[in-house]
């Protein structure tokens, strides 16, 4: 294969672009920037869950393959000219913020899946195994807020967690551009 490619990075770039090619292109935004960014985020997450290695390559240098460029274009186009977005300098940090959220959320989710495979324990089994230690630590009284989380907080599934975080981010962006 390396007779056709000059470096491993070229192969990785082609692989990343192939995954971007699986991500459906959004319809024109028509002012619904939130819907477009939400749709793109969900499609990227789904692609990363199908190809876990993709999550490791999402961050870093920009992806310049034709499919990746089309994705970036769709993200920017959803914002450019939408109400509240004065120009490209307003749109670019929003796309960067959404991408940063995606990278973090997806890598965290994939890390949990990998840990389950390596340890052979799902989340519930791991929690049961860690419970005696955590109970001892919480009993010290040094972690009252964490104790409240363990005892009282809802522990939603990965889909809900992803959507909630994305909503917080998009709500914050909407509030900022409304000023």
PDB file of C-alpha atoms in Angstrom, residues 83-144:
ATOM      1  CA  UNK A  83     -29.882  35.617  12.209  1.00  0.00           C
ATOM      2  CA  UNK A  84     -27.431  36.761  14.856  1.00  0.00           C
ATOM      3  CA  UNK A  85     -24.338  35.662  12.974  1.00  0.00           C
ATOM      4  CA  UNK A  86     -22.801  38.879  11.736  1.00  0.00           C
ATOM      5  CA  UNK A  87     -20.094  37.295   9.657  1.00  0.00           C
ATOM      6  CA  UNK A  88     -17.716  34.454   9.233  1.00  0.00           C
ATOM      7  CA  UNK A  89     -15.753  35.559  12.307  1.00  0.00           C
ATOM      8  CA  UNK A  90     -18.872  34.850  14.377  1.00  0.00           C
ATOM      9  CA  UNK A  91     -19.528  31.503  12.694  1.00  0.00           C
ATOM     10  CA  UNK A  92     -16.017  30.087  12.963  1.00  0.00           C
ATOM     11  CA  UNK A  93     -15.735  30.013  16.782  1.00  0.00           C
ATOM     12  CA  UNK A  94     -19.188  28.409  16.985  1.00  0.00           C
ATOM     13  CA  UNK A  95     -18.134  25.606  14.629  1.00  0.00           C
ATOM     14  CA  UNK A  96     -14.930  25.230  16.653  1.00  0.00           C
ATOM     15  CA  UNK A  97     -16.913  25.025  19.915  1.00  0.00           C
ATOM     16  CA  UNK A  98     -19.304  22.408  18.546  1.00  0.00           C
ATOM     17  CA  UNK A  99     -16.373  20.397  17.186  1.00  0.00           C
ATOM     18  CA  UNK A 100     -14.594  20.617  20.551  1.00  0.00           C
ATOM     19  CA  UNK A 101     -17.729  19.325  22.283  1.00  0.00           C
ATOM     20  CA  UNK A 102     -18.006  16.501  19.757  1.00  0.00           C
ATOM     21  CA  UNK A 103     -14.400  15.440  20.170  1.00  0.00           C
ATOM     22  CA  UNK A 104     -14.639  15.397  23.953  1.00  0.00           C
ATOM     23  CA  UNK A 105     -18.032  13.729  24.211  1.00  0.00           C
ATOM     24  CA  UNK A 106     -17.303  11.104  21.582  1.00  0.00           C
ATOM     25  CA  UNK A 107     -13.840  10.253  22.907  1.00  0.00           C
ATOM     26  CA  UNK A 108     -15.242   9.890  26.428  1.00  0.00           C
ATOM     27  CA  UNK A 109     -18.026   7.597  25.229  1.00  0.00           C
ATOM     28  CA  UNK A 110     -15.632   5.466  23.166  1.00  0.00           C
ATOM     29  CA  UNK A 111     -13.213   5.269  26.115  1.00  0.00           C
ATOM     30  CA  UNK A 112     -15.995   3.790  28.241  1.00  0.00           C
ATOM     31  CA  UNK A 113     -16.805   1.242  25.522  1.00  0.00           C
ATOM     32  CA  UNK A 114     -13.128   0.284  25.221  1.00  0.00           C
ATOM     33  CA  UNK A 115     -12.808  -0.060  29.005  1.00  0.00           C
ATOM     34  CA  UNK A 116     -15.818  -2.375  29.034  1.00  0.00           C
ATOM     35  CA  UNK A 117     -14.172  -4.592  26.430  1.00  0.00           C
ATOM     36  CA  UNK A 118     -10.791  -4.615  28.181  1.00  0.00           C
ATOM     37  CA  UNK A 119     -12.152  -5.305  31.668  1.00  0.00           C
ATOM     38  CA  UNK A 120     -15.080  -7.454  30.631  1.00  0.00           C
ATOM     39  CA  UNK A 121     -17.305  -5.385  32.948  1.00  0.00           C
ATOM     40  CA  UNK A 122     -20.157  -3.187  31.806  1.00  0.00           C
ATOM     41  CA  UNK A 123     -20.827   0.084  33.628  1.00  0.00           C
ATOM     42  CA  UNK A 124     -23.109  -1.478  36.237  1.00  0.00           C
ATOM     43  CA  UNK A 125     -20.629  -4.266  37.009  1.00  0.00           C
ATOM     44  CA  UNK A 126     -17.787  -1.765  37.294  1.00  0.00           C
ATOM     45  CA  UNK A 127     -19.841   0.433  39.638  1.00  0.00           C
ATOM     46  CA  UNK A 128     -20.578  -2.556  41.873  1.00  0.00           C
ATOM     47  CA  UNK A 129     -16.889  -3.486  41.942  1.00  0.00           C
ATOM     48  CA  UNK A 130     -15.828   0.093  42.756  1.00  0.00           C
ATOM     49  CA  UNK A 131     -18.621   0.709  45.283  1.00  0.00           C
ATOM     50  CA  UNK A 132     -16.784  -0.399  48.455  1.00  0.00           C
ATOM     51  CA  UNK A 133     -13.861   1.930  47.744  1.00  0.00           C
ATOM     52  CA  UNK A 134     -16.114   4.810  46.710  1.00  0.00           C
ATOM     53  CA  UNK A 135     -18.314   4.322  49.783  1.00  0.00           C
ATOM     54  CA  UNK A 136     -15.243   4.540  52.028  1.00  0.00           C
ATOM     55  CA  UNK A 137     -14.063   7.710  50.281  1.00  0.00           C
ATOM     56  CA  UNK A 138     -17.465   9.379  50.436  1.00  0.00           C
ATOM     57  CA  UNK A 139     -17.830   8.430  54.107  1.00  0.00           C
ATOM     58  CA  UNK A 140     -14.864  10.691  54.918  1.00  0.00           C
ATOM     59  CA  UNK A 141     -17.097  13.706  54.313  1.00  0.00           C
ATOM     60  CA  UNK A 142     -14.532  15.352  52.044  1.00  0.00           C
ATOM     61  CA  UNK A 143     -16.702  14.949  48.949  1.00  0.00           C
ATOM     62  CA  UNK A 144     -20.236  16.094  49.856  1.00  0.00           C
TER      63      UNK A 144
END
